[in-house]
mmCIF file of C-alpha atoms and ligand atoms in Angstrom:
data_model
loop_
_atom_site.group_PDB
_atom_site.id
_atom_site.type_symbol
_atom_site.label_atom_id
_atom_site.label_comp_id
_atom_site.label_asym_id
_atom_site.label_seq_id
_atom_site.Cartn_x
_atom_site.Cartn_y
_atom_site.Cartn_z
ATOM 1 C CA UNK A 1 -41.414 25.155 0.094
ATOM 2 C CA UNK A 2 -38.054 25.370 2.040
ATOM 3 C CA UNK A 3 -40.040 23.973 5.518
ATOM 4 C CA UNK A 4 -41.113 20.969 3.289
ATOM 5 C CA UNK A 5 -38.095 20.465 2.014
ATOM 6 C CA UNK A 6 -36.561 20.756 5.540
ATOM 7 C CA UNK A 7 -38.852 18.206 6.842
ATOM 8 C CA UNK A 8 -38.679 16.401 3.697
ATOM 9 C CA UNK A 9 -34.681 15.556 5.149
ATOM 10 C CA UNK A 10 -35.484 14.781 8.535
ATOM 11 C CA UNK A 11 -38.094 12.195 7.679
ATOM 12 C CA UNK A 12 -34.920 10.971 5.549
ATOM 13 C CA UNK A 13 -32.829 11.032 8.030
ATOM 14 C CA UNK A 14 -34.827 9.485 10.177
ATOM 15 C CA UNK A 15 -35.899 6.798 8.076
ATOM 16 C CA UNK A 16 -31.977 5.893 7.424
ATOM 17 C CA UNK A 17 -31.757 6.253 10.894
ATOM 18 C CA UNK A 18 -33.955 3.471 11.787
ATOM 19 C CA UNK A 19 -32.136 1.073 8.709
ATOM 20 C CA UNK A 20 -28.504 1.485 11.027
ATOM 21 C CA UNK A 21 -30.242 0.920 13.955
ATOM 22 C CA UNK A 22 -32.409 -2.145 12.612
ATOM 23 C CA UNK A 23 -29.420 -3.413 11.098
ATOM 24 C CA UNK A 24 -27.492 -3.033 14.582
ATOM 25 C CA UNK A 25 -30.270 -4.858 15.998
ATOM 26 C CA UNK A 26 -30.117 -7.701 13.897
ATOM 27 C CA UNK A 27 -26.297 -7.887 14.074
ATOM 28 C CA UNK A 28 -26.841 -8.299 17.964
ATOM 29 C CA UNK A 29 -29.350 -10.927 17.300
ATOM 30 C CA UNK A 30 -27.351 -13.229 15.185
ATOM 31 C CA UNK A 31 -24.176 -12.643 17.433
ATOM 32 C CA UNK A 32 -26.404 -13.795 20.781
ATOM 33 C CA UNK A 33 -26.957 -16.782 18.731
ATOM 34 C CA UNK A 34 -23.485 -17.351 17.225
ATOM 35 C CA UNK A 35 -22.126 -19.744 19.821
ATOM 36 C CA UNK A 36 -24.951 -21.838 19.374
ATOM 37 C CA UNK A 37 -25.215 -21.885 16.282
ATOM 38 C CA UNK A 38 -21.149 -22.846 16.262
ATOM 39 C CA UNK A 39 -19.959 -19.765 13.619
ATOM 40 C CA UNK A 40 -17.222 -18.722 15.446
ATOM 41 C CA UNK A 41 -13.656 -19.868 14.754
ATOM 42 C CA UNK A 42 -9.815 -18.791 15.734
ATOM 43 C CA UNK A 43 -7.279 -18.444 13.552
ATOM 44 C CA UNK A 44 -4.166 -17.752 14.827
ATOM 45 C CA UNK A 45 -1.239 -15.374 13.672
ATOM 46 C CA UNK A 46 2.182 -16.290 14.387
ATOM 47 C CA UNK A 47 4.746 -14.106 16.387
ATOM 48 C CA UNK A 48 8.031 -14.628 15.329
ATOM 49 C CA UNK A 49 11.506 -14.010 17.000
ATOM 50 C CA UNK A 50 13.619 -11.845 16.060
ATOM 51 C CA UNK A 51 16.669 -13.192 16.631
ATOM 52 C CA UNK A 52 15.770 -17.201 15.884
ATOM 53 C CA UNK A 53 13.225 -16.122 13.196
ATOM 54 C CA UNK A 54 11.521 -18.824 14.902
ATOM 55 C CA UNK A 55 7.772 -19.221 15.918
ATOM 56 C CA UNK A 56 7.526 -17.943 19.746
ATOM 57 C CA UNK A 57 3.668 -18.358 19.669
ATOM 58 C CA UNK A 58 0.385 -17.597 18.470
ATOM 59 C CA UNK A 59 -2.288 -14.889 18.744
ATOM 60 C CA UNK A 60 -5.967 -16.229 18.220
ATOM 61 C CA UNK A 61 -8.144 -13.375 16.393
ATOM 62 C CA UNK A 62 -11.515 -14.554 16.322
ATOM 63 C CA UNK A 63 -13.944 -14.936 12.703
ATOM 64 C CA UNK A 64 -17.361 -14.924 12.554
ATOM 65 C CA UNK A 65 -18.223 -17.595 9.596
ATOM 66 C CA UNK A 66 -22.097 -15.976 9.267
ATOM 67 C CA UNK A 67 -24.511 -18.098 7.473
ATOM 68 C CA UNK A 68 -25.436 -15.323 5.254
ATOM 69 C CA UNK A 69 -23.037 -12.298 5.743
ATOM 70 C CA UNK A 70 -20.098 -14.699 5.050
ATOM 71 C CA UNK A 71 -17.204 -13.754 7.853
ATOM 72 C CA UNK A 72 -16.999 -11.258 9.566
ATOM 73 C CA UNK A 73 -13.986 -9.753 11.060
ATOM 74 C CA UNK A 74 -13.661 -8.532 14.894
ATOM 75 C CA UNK A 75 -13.739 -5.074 13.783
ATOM 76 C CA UNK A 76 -17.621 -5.171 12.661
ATOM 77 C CA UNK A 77 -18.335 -7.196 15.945
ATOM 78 C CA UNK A 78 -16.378 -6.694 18.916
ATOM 79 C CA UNK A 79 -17.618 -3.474 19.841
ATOM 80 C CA UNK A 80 -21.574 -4.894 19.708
ATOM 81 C CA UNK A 81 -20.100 -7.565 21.427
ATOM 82 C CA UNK A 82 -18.666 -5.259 24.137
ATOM 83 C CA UNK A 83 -21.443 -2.789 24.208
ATOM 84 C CA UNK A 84 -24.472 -5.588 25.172
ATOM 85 C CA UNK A 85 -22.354 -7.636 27.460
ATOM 86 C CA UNK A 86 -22.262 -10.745 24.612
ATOM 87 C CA UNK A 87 -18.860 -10.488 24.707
ATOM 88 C CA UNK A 88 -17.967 -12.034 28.288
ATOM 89 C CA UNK A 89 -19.399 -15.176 27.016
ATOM 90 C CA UNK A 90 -17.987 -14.664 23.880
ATOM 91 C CA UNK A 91 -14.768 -14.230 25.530
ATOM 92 C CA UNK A 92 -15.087 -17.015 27.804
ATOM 93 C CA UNK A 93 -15.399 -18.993 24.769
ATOM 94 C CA UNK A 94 -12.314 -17.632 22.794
ATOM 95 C CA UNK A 95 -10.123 -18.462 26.114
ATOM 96 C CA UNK A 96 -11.394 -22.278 26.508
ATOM 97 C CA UNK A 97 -11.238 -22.859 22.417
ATOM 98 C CA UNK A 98 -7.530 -21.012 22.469
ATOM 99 C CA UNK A 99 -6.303 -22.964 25.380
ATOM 100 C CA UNK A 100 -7.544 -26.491 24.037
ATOM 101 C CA UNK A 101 -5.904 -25.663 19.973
ATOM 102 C CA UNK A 102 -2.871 -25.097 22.018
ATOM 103 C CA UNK A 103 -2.887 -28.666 23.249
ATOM 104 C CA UNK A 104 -1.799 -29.520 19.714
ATOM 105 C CA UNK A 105 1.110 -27.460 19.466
ATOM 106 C CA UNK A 106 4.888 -27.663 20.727
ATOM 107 C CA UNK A 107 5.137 -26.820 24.274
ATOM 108 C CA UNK A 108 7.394 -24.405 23.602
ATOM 109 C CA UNK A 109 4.842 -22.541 21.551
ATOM 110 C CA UNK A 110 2.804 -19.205 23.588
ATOM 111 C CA UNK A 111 -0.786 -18.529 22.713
ATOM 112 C CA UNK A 112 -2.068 -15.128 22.793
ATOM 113 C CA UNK A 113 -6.054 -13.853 23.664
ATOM 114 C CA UNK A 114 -7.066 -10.355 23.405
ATOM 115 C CA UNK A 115 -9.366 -9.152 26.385
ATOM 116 C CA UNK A 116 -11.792 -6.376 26.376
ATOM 117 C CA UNK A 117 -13.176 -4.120 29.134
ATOM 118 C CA UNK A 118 -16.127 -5.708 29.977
ATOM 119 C CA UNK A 119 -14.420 -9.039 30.190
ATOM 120 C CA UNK A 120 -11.633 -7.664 32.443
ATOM 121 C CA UNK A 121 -14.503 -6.117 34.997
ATOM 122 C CA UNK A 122 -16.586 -9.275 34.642
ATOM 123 C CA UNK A 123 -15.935 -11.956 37.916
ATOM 124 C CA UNK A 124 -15.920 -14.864 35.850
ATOM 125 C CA UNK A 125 -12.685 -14.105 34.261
ATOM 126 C CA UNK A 126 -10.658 -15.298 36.798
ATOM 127 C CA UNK A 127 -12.196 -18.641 37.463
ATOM 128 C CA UNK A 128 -12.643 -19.395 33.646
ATOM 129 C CA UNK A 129 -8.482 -18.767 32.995
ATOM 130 C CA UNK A 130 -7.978 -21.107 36.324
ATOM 131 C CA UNK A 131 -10.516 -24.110 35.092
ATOM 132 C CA UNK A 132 -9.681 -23.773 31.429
ATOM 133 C CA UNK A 133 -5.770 -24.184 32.283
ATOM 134 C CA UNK A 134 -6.482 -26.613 34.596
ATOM 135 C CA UNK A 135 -8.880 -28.567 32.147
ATOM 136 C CA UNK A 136 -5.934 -28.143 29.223
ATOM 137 C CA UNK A 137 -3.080 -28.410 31.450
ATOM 138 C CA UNK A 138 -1.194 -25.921 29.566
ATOM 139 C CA UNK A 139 1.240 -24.211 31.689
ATOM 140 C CA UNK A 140 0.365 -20.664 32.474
ATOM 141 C CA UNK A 141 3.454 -19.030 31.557
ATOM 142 C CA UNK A 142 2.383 -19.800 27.664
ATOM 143 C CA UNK A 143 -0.639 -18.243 27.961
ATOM 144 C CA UNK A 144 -0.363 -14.597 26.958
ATOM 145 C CA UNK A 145 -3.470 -11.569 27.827
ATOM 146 C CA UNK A 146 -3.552 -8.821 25.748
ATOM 147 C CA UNK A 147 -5.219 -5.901 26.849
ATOM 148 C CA UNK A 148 -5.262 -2.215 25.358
ATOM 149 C CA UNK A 149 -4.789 1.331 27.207
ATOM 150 C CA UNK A 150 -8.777 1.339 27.584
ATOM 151 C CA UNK A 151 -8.805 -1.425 30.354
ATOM 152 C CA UNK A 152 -6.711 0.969 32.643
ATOM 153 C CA UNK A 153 -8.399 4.164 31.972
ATOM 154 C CA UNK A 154 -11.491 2.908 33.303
ATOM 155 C CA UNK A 155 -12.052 1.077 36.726
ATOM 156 C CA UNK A 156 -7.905 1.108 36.491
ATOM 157 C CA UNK A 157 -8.017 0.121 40.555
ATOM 158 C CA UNK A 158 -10.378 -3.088 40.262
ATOM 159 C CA UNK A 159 -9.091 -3.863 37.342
ATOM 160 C CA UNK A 160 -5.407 -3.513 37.955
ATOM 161 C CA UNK A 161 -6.204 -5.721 41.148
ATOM 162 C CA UNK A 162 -7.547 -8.508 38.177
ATOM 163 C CA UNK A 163 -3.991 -8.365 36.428
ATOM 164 C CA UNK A 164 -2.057 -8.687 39.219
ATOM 165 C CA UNK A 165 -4.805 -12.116 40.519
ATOM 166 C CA UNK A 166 -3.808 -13.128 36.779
ATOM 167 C CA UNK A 167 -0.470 -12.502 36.516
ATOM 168 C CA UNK A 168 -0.188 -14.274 40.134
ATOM 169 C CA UNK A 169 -1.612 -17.705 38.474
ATOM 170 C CA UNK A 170 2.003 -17.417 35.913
ATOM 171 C CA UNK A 171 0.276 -15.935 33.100
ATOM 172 C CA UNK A 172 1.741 -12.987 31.159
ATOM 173 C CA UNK A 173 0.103 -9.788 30.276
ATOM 174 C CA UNK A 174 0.801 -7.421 27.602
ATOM 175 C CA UNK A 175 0.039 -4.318 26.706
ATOM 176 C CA UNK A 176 -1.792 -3.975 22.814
ATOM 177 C CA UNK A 177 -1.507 -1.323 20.550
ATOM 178 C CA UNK A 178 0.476 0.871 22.455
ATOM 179 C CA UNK A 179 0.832 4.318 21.388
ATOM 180 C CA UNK A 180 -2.786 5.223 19.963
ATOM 181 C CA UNK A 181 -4.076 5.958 23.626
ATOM 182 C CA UNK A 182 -4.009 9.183 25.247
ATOM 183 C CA UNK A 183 -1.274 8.495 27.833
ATOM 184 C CA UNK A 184 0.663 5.711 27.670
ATOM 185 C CA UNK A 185 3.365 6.642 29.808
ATOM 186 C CA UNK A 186 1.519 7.232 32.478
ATOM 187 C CA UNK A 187 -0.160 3.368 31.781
ATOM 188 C CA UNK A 188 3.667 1.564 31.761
ATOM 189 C CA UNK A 189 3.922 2.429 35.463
ATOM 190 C CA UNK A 190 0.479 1.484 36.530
ATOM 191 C CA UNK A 191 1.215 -2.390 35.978
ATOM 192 C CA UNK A 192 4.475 -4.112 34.956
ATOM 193 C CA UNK A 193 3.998 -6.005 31.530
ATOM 194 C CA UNK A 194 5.835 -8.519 30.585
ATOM 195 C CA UNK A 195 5.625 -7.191 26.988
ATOM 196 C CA UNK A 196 4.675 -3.980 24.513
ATOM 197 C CA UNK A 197 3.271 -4.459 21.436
ATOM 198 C CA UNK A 198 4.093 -1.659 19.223
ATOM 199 C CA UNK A 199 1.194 -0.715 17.018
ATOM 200 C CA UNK A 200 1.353 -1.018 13.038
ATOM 201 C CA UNK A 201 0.381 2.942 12.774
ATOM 202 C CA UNK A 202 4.323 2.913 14.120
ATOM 203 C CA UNK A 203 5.945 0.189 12.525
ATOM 204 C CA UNK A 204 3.828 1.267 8.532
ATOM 205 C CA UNK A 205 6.412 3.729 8.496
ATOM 206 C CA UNK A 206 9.581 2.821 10.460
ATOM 207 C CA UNK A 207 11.607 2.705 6.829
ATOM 208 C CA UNK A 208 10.400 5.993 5.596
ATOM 209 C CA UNK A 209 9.928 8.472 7.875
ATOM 210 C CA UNK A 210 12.616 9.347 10.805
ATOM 211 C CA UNK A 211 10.011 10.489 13.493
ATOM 212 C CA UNK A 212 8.137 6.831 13.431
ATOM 213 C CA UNK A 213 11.487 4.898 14.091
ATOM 214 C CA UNK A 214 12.556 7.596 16.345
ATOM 215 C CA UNK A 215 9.417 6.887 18.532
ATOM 216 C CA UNK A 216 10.026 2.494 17.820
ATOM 217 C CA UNK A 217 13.226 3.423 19.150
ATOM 218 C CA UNK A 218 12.532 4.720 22.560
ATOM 219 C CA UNK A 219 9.780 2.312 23.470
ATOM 220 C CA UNK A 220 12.039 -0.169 22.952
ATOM 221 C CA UNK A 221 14.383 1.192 25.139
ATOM 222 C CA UNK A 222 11.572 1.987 27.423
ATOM 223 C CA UNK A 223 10.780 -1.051 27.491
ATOM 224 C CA UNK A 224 14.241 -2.628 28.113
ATOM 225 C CA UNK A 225 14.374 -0.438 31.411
ATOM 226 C CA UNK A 226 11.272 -1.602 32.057
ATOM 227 C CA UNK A 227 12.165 -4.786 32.011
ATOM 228 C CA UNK A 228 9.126 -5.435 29.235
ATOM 229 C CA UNK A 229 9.417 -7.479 25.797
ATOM 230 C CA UNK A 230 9.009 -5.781 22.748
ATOM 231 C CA UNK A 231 6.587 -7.160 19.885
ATOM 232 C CA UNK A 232 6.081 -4.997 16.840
ATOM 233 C CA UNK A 233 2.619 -5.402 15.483
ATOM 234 C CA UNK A 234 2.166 -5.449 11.571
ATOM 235 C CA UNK A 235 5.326 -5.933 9.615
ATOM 236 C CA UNK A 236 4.634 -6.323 6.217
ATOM 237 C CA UNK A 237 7.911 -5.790 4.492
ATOM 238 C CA UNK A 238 11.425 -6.873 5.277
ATOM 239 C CA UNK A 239 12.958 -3.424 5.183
ATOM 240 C CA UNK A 240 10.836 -3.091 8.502
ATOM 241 C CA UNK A 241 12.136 -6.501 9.649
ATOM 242 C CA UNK A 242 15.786 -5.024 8.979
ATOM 243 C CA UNK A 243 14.909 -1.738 10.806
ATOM 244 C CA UNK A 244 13.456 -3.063 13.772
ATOM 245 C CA UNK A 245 16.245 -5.649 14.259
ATOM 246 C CA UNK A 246 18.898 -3.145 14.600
ATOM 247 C CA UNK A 247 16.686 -0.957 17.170
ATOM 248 C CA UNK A 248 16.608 -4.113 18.967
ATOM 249 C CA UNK A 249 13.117 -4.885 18.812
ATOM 250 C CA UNK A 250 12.349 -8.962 19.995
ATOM 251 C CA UNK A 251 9.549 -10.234 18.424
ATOM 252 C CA UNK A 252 7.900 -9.128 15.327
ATOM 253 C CA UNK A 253 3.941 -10.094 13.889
ATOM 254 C CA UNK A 254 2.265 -9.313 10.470
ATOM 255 C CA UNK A 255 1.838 -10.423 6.759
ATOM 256 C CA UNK A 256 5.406 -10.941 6.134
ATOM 257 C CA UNK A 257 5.347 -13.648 8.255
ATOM 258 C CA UNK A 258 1.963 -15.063 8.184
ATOM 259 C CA UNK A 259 -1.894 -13.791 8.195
ATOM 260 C CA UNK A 260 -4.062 -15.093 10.603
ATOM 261 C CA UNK A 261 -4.881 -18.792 9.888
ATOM 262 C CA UNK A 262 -6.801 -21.845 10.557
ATOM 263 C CA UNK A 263 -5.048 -23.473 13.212
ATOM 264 C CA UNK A 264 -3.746 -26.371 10.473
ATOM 265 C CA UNK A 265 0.004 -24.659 10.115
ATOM 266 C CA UNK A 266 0.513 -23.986 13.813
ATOM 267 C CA UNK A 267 2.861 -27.347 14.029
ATOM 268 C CA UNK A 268 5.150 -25.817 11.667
ATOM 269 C CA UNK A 269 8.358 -25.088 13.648
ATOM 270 C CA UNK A 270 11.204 -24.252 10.876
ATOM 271 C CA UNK A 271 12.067 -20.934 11.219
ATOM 272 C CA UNK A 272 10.073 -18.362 8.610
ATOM 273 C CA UNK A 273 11.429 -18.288 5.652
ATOM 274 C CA UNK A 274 13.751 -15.645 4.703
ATOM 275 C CA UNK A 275 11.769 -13.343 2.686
ATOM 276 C CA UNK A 276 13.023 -12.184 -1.119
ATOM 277 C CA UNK A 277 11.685 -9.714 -2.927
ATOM 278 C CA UNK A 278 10.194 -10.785 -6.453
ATOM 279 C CA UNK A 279 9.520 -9.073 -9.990
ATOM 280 C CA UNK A 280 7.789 -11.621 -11.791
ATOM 281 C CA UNK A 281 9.486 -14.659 -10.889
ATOM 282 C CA UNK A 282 12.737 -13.484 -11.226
ATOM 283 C CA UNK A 283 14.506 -12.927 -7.626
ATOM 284 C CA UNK A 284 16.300 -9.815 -6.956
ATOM 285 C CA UNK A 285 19.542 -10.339 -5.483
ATOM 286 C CA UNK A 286 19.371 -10.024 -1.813
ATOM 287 C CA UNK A 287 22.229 -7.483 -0.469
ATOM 288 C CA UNK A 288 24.968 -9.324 1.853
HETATM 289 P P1 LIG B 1 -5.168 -6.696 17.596
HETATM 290 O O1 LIG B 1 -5.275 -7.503 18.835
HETATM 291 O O2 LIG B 1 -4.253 -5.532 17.618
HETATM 292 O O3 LIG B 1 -4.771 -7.742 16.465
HETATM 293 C C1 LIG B 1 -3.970 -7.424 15.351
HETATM 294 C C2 LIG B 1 -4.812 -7.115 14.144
HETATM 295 O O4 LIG B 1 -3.957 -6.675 13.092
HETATM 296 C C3 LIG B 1 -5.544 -8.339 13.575
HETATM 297 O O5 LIG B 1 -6.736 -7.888 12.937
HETATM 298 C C4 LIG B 1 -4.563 -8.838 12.536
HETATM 299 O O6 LIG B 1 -5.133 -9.647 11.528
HETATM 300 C C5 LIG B 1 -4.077 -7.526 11.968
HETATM 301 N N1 LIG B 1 -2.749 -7.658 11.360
HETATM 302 C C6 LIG B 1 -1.727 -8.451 11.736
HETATM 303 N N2 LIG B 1 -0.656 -8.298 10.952
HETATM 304 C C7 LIG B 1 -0.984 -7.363 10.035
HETATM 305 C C8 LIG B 1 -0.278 -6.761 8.917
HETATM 306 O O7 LIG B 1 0.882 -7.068 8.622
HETATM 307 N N3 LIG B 1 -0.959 -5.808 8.212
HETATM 308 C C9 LIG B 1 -2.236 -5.449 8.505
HETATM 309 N N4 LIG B 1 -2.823 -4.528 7.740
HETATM 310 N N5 LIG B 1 -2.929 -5.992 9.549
HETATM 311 C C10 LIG B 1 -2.314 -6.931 10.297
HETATM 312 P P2 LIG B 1 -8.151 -8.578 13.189
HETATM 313 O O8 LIG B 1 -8.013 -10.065 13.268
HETATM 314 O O9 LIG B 1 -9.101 -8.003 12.188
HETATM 315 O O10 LIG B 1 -8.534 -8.070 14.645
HETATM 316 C C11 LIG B 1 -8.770 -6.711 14.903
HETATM 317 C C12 LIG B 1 -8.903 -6.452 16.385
HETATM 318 O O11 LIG B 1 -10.065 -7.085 16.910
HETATM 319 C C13 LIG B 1 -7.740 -7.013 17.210
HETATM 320 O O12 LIG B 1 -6.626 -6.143 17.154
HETATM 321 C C14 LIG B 1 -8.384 -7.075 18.577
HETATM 322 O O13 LIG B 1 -8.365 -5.818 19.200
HETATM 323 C C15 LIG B 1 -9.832 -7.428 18.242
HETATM 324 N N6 LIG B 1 -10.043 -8.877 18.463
HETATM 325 C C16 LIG B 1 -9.767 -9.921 17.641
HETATM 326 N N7 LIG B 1 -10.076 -11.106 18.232
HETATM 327 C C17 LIG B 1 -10.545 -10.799 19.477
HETATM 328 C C18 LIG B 1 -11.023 -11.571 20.601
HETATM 329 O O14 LIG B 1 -11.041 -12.812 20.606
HETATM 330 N N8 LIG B 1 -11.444 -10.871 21.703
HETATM 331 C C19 LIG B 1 -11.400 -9.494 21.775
HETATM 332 N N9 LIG B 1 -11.823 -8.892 22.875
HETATM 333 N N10 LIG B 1 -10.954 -8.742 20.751
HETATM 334 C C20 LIG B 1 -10.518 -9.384 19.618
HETATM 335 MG MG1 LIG B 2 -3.977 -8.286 20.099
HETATM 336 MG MG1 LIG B 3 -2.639 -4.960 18.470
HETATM 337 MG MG1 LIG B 4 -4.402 -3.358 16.716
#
């Protein structure tokens, strides 16, 4: 009958259900055991000048290496992470790991964490930064937060008070993704960054469609009369390298440059190579 069939799909549903929530349940498991077990790792992106074409720094993006999942990327993760509290530890652990790499690298070399909500409303935050550049001795000014839109629309007065007590210590903050929240504006006069990064959705399309670049080009000047840096997040192709340049833009991150890596080629300081398009293995002449 219909009403069996009916139930028939609820007990479905249900049953399927129970499979994403048992799987979310073991996800959380393993992850409240991942430190322990040592899976996590940081590999670490560089940011490159525009100007120089030389390495300014790196951003650490943290991999899961699961035992039986294989890794896992922050996307599948962060957001347990964030939802059962795991990821203040978690976090804690990403800024003490990302401070000591850095210890290898040329001093003139920036290293860049991403923070989350629950980690900017947590009271350890603080006092882990201030021990962990203490314990490093890395100056503060090369340590760089990133935190997105979400941080300020919730708890914006506490936690605007936290990135101030941050920024106090010497260490920069920047503002991630920017242009996929809701207001954005309204965020750039909340807090002064020292730097926007411009998200990929932007910067995809910066060579083909007049609207994207239009919008690249006023948060850079935005951010120039802000007094902000500029990074643009996910440049993949050097048309966008050549596009940004002449808007001005200062730094630039993504493939073209360098995926996120083992820490092995962050003592690598010659400027990036100049990038030229291939067919085969035949070069195409590179215009003047
Ligand atoms: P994000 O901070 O905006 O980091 C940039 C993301 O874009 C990284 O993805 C990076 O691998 C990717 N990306 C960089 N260049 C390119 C490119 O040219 N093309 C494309 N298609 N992608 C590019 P990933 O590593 O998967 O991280 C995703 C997000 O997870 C990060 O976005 C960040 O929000 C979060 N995340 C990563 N590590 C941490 C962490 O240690 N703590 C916290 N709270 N969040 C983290
Ligand atoms: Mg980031
Ligand atoms: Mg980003
Ligand atoms: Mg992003």
């Amino acid at each position: 009958s219909a009403k069996g069939a009916g139930r028939n799909r609820v007990a479905i549903f249900e049953m399927e259900m129970d499979v994403v929530a048992e799987e979310r349940r073991n996800l959380e498991l393993d992850l409240r055991a991942s430190l322990a077990e040592q899976e996590m790792r940081l590999h670490y992106q560089p940011l490159v000048d525009l100007k120089t074409l030389r390495k300014t720094g790196f951003e650490a993006l943290l991999r899961w290496e699961h035992p039986q999942r294989g890794v896992v990327m922050p996307n599948e993760f962060i957001s347990v992470a964030e939802e059962t509290g795991l990821i203040v530890q978690l976090g804690e652990w990403v800024v003490r790991q990302a401070l000591e790499d850095a210890t290898q690298w040329d001093e003139s070399l920036s290293v860049a964490v991403n923070l989350s909500p629950s980690q900017m409303r947590s009271t350890s935050l603080v006092p882990t930064i201030v021990n962990a550049l203490a314990q490093t001795g890395i100056a503060p000014e090369r340590l760089e937060l990133e935190i997105t839109e979400s941080i300020l629309m919730q708890d914006s007065d506490v936690n605007i008070r936290t990135l101030h007590s941050l920024r106090d210590l010497g260490v920069r903050i920047s503002l991630d993704d920017f242009g996929t929240g809701y207001s954005s504006l309204n965020y750039l006069r909340s807090f002064p960054f020292d730097k926007i990064k411009i998200d990929r959705c932007f910067v995809d399309e910066i060579d083909s469609r007049d609207d994207c670049k239009a919008i690249i080009k006023s948060v850079i000047s935005l951010a120039r009369n802000l007094g902000m840096k500029t990074t643009a997040e996910g440049v993949e192709r050097q048309e966008q390298v050549d596009a940004l340049r002449i808007l001005g833009c200062d730094q630039v991150q993504g493939y073209l440059y360098g995926k996120a890596e083992a820490m092995d080629n962050c003592t690598d300081l010659r400027p990036v190579e100049k990038w030229v398009p291939r067919v085969g293995s035949a070069s195409l002449p590179v215009a003047a």
